[in-house]
CSV table of C-alpha atoms in Angstrom, one decimal:
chain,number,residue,atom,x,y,z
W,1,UNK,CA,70.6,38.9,52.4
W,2,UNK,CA,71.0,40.1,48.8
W,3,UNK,CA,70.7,36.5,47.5
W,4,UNK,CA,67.3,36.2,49.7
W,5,UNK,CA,66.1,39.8,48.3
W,6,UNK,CA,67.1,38.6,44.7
W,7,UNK,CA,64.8,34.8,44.7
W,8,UNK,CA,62.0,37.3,46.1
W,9,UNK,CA,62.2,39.3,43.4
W,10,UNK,CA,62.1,36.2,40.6
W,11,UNK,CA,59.3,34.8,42.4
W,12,UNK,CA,57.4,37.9,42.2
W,13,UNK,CA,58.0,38.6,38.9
W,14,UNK,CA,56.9,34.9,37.9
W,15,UNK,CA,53.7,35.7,40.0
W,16,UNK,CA,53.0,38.8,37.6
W,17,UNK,CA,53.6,36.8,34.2
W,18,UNK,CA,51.8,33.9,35.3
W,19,UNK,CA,49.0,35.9,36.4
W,20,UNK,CA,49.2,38.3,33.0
W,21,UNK,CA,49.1,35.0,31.0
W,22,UNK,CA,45.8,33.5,32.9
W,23,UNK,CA,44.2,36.7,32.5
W,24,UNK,CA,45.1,36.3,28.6
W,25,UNK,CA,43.7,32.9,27.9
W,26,UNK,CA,40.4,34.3,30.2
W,27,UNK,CA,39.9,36.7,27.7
W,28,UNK,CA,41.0,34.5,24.5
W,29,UNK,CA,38.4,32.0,25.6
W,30,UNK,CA,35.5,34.7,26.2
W,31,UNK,CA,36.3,35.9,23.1
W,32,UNK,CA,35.9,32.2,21.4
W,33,UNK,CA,33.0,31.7,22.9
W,34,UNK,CA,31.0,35.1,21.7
W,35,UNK,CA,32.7,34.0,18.5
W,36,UNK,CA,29.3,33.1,16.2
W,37,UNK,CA,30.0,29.4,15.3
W,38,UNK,CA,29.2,28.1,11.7
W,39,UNK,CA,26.1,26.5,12.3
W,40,UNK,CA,24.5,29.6,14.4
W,41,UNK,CA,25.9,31.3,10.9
W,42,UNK,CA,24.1,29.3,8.7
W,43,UNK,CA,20.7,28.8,10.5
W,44,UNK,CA,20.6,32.7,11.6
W,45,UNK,CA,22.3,35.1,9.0
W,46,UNK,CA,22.5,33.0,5.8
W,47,UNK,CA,18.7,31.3,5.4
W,48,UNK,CA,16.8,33.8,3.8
W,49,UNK,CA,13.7,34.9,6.3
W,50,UNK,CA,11.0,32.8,6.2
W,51,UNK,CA,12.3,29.9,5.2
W,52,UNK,CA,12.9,28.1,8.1
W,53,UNK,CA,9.2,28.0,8.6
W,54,UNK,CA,8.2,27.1,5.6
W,55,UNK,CA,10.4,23.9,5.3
W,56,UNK,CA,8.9,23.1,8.9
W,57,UNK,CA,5.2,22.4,7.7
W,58,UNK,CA,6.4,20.8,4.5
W,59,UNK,CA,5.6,17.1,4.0
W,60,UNK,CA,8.5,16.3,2.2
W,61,UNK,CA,12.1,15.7,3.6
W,62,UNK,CA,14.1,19.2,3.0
W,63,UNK,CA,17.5,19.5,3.5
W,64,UNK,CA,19.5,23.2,2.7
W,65,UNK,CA,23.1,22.7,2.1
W,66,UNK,CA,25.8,25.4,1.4
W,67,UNK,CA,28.5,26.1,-0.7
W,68,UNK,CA,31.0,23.6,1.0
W,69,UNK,CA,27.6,21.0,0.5
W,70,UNK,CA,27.6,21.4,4.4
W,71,UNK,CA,24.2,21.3,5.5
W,72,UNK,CA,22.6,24.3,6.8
W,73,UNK,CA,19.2,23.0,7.8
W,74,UNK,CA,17.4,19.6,7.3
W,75,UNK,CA,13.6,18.4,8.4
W,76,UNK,CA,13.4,15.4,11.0
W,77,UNK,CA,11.9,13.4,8.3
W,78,UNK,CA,15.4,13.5,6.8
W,79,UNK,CA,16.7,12.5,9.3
W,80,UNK,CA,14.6,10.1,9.7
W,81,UNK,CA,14.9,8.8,6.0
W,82,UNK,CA,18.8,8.6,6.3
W,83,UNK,CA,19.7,11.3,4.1
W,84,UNK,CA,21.7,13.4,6.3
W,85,UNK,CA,24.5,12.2,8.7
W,86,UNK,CA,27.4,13.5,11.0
W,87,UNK,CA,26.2,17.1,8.8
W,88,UNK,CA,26.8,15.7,5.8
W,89,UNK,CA,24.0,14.4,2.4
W,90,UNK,CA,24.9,10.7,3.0
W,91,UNK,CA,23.2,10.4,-0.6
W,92,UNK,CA,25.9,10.3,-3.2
W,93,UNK,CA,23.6,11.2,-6.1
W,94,UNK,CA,21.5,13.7,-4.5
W,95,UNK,CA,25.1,15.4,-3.6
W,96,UNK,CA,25.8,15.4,-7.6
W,97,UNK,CA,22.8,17.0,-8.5
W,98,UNK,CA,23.5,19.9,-5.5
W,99,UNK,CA,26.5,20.4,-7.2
W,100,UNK,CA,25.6,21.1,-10.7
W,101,UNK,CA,22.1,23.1,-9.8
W,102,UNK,CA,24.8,25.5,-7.5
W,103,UNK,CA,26.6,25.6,-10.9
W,104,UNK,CA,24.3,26.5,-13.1
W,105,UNK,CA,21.0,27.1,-11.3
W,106,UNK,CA,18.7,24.6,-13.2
W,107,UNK,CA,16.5,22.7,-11.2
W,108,UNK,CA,16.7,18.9,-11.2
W,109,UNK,CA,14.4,15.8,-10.4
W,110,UNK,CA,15.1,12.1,-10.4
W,111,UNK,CA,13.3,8.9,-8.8
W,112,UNK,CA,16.3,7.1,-6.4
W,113,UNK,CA,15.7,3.4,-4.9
W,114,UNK,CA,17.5,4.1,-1.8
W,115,UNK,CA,18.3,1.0,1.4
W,116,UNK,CA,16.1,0.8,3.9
W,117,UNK,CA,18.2,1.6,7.3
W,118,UNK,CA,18.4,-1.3,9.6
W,119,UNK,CA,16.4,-3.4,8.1
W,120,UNK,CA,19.0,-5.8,7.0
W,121,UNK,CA,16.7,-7.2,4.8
W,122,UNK,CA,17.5,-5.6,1.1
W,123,UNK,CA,14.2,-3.5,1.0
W,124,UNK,CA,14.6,-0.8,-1.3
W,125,UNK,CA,13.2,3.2,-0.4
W,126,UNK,CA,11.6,4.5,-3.4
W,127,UNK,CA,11.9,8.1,-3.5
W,128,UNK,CA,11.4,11.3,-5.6
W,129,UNK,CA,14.2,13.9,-5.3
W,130,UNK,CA,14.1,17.6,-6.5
W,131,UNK,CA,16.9,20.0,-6.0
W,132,UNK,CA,16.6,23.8,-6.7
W,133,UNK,CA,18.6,26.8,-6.1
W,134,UNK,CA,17.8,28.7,-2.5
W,135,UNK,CA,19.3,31.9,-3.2
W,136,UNK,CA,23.2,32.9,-4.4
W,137,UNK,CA,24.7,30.5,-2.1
W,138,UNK,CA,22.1,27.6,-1.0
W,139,UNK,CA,20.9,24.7,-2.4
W,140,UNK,CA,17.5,23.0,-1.6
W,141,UNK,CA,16.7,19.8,-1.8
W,142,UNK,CA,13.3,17.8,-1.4
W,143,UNK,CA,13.0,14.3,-1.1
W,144,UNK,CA,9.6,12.7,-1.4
W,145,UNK,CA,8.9,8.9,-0.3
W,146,UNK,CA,6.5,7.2,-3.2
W,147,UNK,CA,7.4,3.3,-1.0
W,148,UNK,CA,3.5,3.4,-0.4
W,149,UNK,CA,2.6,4.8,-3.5
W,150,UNK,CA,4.7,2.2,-5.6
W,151,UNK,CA,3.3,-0.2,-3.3
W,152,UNK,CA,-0.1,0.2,-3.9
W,153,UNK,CA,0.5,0.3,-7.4
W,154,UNK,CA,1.9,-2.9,-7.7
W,155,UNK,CA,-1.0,-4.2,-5.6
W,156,UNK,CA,-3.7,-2.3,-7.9
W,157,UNK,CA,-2.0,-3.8,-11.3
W,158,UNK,CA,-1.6,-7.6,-9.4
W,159,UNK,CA,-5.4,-7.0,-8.5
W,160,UNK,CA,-6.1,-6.1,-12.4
W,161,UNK,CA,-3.8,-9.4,-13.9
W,162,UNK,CA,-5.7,-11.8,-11.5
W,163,UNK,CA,-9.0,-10.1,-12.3
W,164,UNK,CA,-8.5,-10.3,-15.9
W,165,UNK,CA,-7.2,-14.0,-15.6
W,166,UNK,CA,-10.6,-15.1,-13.2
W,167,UNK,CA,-12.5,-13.5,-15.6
W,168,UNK,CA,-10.6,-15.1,-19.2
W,169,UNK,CA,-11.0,-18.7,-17.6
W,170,UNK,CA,-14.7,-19.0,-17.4
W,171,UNK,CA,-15.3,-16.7,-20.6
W,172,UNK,CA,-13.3,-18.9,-22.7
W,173,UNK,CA,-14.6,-21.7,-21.5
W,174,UNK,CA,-18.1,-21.0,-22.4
W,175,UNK,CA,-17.0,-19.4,-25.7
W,176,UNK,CA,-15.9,-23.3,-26.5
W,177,UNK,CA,-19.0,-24.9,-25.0
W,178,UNK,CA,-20.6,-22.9,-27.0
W,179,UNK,CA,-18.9,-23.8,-30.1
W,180,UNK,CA,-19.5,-27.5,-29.3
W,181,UNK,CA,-23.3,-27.2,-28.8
W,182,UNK,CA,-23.3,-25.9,-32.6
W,183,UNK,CA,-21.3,-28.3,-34.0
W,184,UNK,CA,-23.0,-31.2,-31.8
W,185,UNK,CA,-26.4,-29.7,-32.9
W,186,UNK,CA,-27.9,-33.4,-33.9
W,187,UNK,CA,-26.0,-35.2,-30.9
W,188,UNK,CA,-29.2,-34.6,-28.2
W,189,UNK,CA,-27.0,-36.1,-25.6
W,190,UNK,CA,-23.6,-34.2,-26.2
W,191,UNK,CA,-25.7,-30.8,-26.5
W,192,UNK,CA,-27.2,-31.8,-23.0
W,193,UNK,CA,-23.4,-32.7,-21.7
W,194,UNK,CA,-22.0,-29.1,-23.1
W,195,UNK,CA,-25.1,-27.3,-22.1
W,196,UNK,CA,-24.6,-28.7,-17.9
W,197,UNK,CA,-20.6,-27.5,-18.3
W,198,UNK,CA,-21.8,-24.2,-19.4
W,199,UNK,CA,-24.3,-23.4,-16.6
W,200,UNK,CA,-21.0,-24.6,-14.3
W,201,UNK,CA,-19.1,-21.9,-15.8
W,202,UNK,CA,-21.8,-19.5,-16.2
W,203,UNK,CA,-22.2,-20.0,-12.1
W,204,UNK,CA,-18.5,-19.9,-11.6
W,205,UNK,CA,-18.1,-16.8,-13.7
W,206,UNK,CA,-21.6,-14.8,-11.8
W,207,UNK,CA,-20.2,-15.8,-8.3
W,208,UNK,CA,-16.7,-14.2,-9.2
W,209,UNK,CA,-18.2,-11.1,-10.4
W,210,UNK,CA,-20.9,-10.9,-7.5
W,211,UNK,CA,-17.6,-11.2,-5.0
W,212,UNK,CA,-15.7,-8.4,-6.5
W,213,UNK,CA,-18.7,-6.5,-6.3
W,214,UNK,CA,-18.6,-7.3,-2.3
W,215,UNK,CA,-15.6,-6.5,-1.9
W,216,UNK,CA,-15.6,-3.1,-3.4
W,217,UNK,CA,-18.5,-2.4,-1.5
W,218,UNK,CA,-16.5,-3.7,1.9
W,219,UNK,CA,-13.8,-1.4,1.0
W,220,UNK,CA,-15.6,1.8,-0.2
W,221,UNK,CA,-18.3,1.5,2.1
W,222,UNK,CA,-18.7,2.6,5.9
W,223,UNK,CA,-20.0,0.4,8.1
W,224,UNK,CA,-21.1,2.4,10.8
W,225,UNK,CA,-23.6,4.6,8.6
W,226,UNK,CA,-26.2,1.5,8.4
W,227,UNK,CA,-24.6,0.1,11.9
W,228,UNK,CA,-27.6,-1.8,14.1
W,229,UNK,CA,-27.6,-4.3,16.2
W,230,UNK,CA,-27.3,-7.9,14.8
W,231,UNK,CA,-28.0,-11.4,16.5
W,232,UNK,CA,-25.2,-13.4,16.5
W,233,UNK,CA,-27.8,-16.9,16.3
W,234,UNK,CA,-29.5,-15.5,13.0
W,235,UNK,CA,-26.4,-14.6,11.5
W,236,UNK,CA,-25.1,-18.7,12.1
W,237,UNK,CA,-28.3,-19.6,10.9
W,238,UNK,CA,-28.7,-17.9,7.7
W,239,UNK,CA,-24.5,-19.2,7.0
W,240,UNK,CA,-25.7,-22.6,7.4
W,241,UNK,CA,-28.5,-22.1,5.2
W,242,UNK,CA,-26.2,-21.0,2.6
W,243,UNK,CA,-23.8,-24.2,2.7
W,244,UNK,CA,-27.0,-26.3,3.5
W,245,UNK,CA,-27.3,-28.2,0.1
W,246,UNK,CA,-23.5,-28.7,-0.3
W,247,UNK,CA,-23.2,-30.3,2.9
W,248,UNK,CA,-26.0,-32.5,2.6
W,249,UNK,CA,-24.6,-33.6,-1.0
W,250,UNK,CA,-21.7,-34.3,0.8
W,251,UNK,CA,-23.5,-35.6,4.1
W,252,UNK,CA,-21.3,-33.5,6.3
W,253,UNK,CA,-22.8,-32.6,9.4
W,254,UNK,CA,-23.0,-28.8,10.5
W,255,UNK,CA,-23.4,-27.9,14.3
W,256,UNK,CA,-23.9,-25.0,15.9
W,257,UNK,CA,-23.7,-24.3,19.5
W,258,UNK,CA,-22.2,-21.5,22.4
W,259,UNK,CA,-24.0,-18.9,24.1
W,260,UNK,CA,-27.2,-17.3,23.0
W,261,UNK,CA,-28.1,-13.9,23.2
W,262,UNK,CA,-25.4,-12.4,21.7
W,263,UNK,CA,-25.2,-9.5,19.7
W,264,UNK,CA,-22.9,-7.6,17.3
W,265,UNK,CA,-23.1,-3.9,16.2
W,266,UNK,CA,-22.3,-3.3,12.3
W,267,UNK,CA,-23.9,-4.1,8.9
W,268,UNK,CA,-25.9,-6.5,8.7
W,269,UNK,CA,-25.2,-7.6,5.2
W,270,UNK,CA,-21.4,-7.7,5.4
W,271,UNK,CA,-21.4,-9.4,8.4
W,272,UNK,CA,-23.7,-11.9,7.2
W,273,UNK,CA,-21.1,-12.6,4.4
W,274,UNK,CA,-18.2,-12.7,6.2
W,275,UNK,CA,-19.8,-15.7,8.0
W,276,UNK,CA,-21.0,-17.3,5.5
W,277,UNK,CA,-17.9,-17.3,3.7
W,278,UNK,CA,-16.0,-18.9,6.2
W,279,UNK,CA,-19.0,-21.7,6.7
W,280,UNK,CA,-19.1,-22.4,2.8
W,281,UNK,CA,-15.0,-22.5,2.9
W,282,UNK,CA,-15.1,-25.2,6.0
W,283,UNK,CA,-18.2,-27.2,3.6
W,284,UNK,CA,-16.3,-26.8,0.4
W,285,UNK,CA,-12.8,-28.4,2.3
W,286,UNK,CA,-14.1,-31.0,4.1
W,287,UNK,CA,-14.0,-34.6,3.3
W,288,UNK,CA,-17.4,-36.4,3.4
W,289,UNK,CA,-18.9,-37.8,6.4
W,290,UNK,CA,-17.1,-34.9,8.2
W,291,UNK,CA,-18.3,-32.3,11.0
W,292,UNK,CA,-18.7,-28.6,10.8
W,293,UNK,CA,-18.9,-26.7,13.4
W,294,UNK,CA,-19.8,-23.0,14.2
W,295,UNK,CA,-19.6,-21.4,18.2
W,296,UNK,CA,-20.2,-18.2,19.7
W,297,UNK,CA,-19.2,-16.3,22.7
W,298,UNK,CA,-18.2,-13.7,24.8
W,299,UNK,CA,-14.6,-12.8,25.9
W,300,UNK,CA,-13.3,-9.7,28.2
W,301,UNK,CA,-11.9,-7.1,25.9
W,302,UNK,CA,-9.9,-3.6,27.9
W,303,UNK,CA,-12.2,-1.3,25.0
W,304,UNK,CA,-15.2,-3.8,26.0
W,305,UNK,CA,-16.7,-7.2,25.4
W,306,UNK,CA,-15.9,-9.2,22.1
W,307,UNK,CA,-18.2,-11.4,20.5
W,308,UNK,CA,-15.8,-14.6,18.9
W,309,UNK,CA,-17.1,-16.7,16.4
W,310,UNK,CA,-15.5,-20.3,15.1
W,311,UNK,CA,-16.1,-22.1,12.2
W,312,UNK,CA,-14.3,-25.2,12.9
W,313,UNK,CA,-13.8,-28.3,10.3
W,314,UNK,CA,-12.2,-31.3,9.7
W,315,UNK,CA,-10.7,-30.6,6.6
W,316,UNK,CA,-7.3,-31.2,4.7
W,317,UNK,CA,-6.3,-28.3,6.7
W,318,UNK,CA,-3.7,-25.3,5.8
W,319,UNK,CA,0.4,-25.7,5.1
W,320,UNK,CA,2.4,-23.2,7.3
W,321,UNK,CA,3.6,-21.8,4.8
W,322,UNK,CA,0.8,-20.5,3.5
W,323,UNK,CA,-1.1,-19.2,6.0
W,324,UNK,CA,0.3,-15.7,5.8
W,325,UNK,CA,-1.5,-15.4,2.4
W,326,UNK,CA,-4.4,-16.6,2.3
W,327,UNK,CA,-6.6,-13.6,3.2
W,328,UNK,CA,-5.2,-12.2,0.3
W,329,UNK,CA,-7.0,-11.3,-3.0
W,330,UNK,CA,-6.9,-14.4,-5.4
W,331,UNK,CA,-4.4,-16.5,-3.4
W,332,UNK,CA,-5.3,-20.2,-3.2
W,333,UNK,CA,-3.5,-22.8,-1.0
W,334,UNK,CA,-4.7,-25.4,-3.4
W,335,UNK,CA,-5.4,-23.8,-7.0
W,336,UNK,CA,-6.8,-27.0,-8.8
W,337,UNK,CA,-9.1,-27.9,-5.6
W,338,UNK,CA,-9.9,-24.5,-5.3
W,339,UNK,CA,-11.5,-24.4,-9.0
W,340,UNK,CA,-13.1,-27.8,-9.1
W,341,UNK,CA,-14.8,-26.4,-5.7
W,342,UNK,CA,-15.4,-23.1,-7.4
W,343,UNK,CA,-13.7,-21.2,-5.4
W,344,UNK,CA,-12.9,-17.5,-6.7
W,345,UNK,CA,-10.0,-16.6,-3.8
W,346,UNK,CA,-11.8,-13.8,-2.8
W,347,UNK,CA,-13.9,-15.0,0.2
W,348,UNK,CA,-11.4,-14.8,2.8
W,349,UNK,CA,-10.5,-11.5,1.7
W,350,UNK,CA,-13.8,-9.8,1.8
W,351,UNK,CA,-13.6,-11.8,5.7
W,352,UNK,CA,-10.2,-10.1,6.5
W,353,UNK,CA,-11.8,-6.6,5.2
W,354,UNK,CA,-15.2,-6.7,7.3
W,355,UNK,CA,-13.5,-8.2,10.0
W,356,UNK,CA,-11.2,-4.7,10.2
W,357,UNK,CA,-14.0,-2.3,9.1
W,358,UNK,CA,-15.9,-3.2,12.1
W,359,UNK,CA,-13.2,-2.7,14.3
W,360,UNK,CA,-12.4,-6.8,14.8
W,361,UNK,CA,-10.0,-9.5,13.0
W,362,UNK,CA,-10.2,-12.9,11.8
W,363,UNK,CA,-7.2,-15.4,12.7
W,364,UNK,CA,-6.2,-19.2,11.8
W,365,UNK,CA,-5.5,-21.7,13.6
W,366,UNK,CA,-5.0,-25.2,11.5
W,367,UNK,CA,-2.7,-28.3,11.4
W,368,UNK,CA,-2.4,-29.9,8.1
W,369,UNK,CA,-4.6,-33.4,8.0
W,370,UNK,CA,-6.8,-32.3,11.0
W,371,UNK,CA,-8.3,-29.8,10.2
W,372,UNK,CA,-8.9,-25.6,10.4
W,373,UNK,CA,-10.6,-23.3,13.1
W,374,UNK,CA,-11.7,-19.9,11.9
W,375,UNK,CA,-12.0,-16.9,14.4
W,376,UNK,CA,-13.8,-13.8,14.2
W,377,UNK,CA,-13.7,-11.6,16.7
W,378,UNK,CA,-15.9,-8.5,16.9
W,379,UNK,CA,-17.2,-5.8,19.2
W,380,UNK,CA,-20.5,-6.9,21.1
W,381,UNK,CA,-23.8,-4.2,20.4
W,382,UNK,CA,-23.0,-2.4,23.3
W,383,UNK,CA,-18.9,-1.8,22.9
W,384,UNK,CA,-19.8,-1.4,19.4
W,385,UNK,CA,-21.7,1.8,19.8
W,386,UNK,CA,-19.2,3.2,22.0
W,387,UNK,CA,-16.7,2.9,19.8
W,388,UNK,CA,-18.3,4.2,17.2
W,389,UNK,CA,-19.3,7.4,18.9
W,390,UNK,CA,-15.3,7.9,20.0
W,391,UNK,CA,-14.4,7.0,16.5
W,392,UNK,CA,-16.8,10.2,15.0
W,393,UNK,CA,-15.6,12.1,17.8
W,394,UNK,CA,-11.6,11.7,17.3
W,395,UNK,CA,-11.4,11.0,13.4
W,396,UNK,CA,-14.5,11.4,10.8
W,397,UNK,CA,-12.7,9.6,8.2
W,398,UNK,CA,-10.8,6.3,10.4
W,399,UNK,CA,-8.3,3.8,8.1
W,400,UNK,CA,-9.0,0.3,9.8
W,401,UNK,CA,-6.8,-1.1,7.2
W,402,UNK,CA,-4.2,0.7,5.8
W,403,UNK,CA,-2.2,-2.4,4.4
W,404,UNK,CA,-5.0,-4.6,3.1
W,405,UNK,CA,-2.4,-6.9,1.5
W,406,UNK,CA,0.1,-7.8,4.1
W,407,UNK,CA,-1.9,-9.1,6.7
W,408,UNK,CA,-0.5,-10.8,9.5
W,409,UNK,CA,-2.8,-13.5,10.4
W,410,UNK,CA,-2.6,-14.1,14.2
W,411,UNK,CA,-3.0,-18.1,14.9
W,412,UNK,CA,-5.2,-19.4,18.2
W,413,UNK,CA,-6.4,-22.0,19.6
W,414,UNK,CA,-9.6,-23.4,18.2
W,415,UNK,CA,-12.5,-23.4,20.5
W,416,UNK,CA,-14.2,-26.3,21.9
W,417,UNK,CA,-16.3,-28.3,19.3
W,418,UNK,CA,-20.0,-27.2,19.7
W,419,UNK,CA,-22.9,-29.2,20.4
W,420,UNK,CA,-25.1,-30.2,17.4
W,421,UNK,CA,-28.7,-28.6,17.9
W,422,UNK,CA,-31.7,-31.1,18.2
């Protein structure tokens, strides 16, 4: 009986401590938890008031970091960038220049080329950094992305070289002709030989000036303001026109053919010299005795009807490798062809820039040997207008092309040869 009195006893007294012990570690954890952790620390009590808000509507990357260079508080576009992981500036310099402004409180700046994140392809992140003191204890930093701005740069001093060079050919040349004509002054027939080559380069030199005049106007201009509605047969007609006397000097046969009736809505004048670009490209790079052909029609579109254009040839046709590039500025498949044609290298460019402004594209489609097949593709009258008015409505001031220079040319099939007109 005692022995059964005594285990009672122990059990109950090993009820009591267990049941003091779970009520201690209760407490213990309630305690933790209302325990302010160190990031409620740092984003409540230790940014200044204020701040938080203000770093929220800046354009720039921000990251706050602390005295242990934990970070307090950074923007999503730091995130974003890859400055900031697992808590931590994963930017090495950027951390170097925290440290020394939290030592002596001067305010630092330095451009960074930074890797791109995932890309896997060596790109480098241009970037502006600026670190400044936030307070007795902080430290902020501001990154700025100048990619695009160094970007366009580059593609505004390439612009200015190739300019300069178009420009030095032609001027030279005649500065010799002329040179020639004086010292051949009692040679009737060498004057009359130096005299032709000098109107060719006088010509050569006022079409390259008359196209960079296009396309600044392309670029700067809007579209819309002068928008009407333009007859897609007119528009073939006048391009033929233009190309007429080549082609007959080269007895190439143009063609036109498709449905009539259509209509586009834009600017006239650009319109009429994106066509008539491609036409005079598919004259100039065609063989003799060849075919050009140029067909309209309609295709289903979900924002409403296009109007597709194609300016198909039989020419020496464009190299794979190339065809990324050639609706940039100045950039010839063929550089010696393209000057004894008088090409400039700006035609397909101002084609690329209308094509966008009016809401459409232009894509290739060409095998080497066979041949090429131009497309434009643009929104008919009707669609035109209506998205014109949602354009004004949702953005005054649209960008239809905010990477002139990389453009990805989309490659089709060519549409059926057109019938030649009686």
């Amino acid at each position: 009986m005692d022995v059964n009195a005594a285990v009672a006893a122990l059990a109950a007294i090993a009820g009591v401590c267990t049941g003091v012990i779970a009520m201690l570690a209760f407490r213990w954890s309630e305690r933790d938890q209302a325990r302010p952790t160190r990031t409620s620390l740092h984003t409540d009590a230790v940014l200044p008031p204020g701040v938080d808000t203000v770093l929220s509507v800046l354009r720039s990357s921000a990251v706050v970091l602390d005295e242990s260079d934990s970070v307090v508080k950074a923007s999503s576009a730091a995130y974003a960038l890859g400055l900031v992981r697992g808590g931590k500036l994963a930017v090495e310099p950027m951390l170097h220049m925290a440290r020394d402004t939290r030592r002596d409180g001067e305010i630092r700046q330095v451009e960074l080329d930074l890797p791109r994140r995932g890309t896997g392809r060596g790109e480098a992140l241009a970037v502006s950094a600026r670190v400044a003191p936030l307070g007795s204890r902080l430290v902020l930093l501001l990154v700025e992305d100048l990619t695009e701005a160094r970007r366009i740069e580059a593609v505004r001093r390439d612009f200015v070289a190739n300019v300069s060079h178009e420009l030095k050919t032609p001027v030279g040349a005649l500065s010799l002709l002329s040179e020639a004509v004086m010292d051949a002054s009692d040679d009737p027939e060498a004057v009359t030989r130096f005299a032709g080559r000098m109107q060719i380069e006088a010509t050569r030199l006022t079409n390259l000036v008359q196209e960079l005049i296009d396309l600044s106007r392309v670029q700067n201009d809007d579209p819309l303001e002068g928008a009407e509605p333009v007859r897609v047969d007119e528009l073939v007609a006048e391009a033929i026109d233009r190309s007429r006397h080549t082609a007959s000097t080269k007895q190439i046969t143009m063609a036109a053919g498709g449905t009539s009736e259509l209509r586009l809505w834009g600017h006239r004048g650009q319109l009429a010299a994106a066509l008539g670009n491609l036409v005079e490209n598919a004259v100039n790079y065609s063989p003799a005795r060849t075919r050009v052909g140029i067909a309209a029609r309609r295709v289903a579109a979900p924002g409403g009807d296009l109007i597709e254009i194609a300016v198909t040839d039989q020419g020496i046709g464009i190299p794979d490798k190339d065809k990324e590039r050639i609706f940039e500025r100045f950039y010839r498949v063929d550089p010696a062809r393209s000057r004894a044609t008088g090409g400039t290298g700006l035609g397909l460019a101002i084609v690329k820039h209308v094509a966008a402004s009016h809401g459409g594209e232009v894509t290739v489609w060409s095998t080497e040997g066979q041949g090429s097949t131009f497309t434009l593709r643009l929104p008919e009258a009707g669609a035109g207008r209506a998205r014109s008015s949602r354009a004004d409505t949702a953005d005054p001031d649209p960008d239809p092309d905010p990477d002139p220079d990389r453009d990805t040319v989309n490659t089709t099939e060519p549409l059926p040869a057109p019938e030649v007109l009686p």
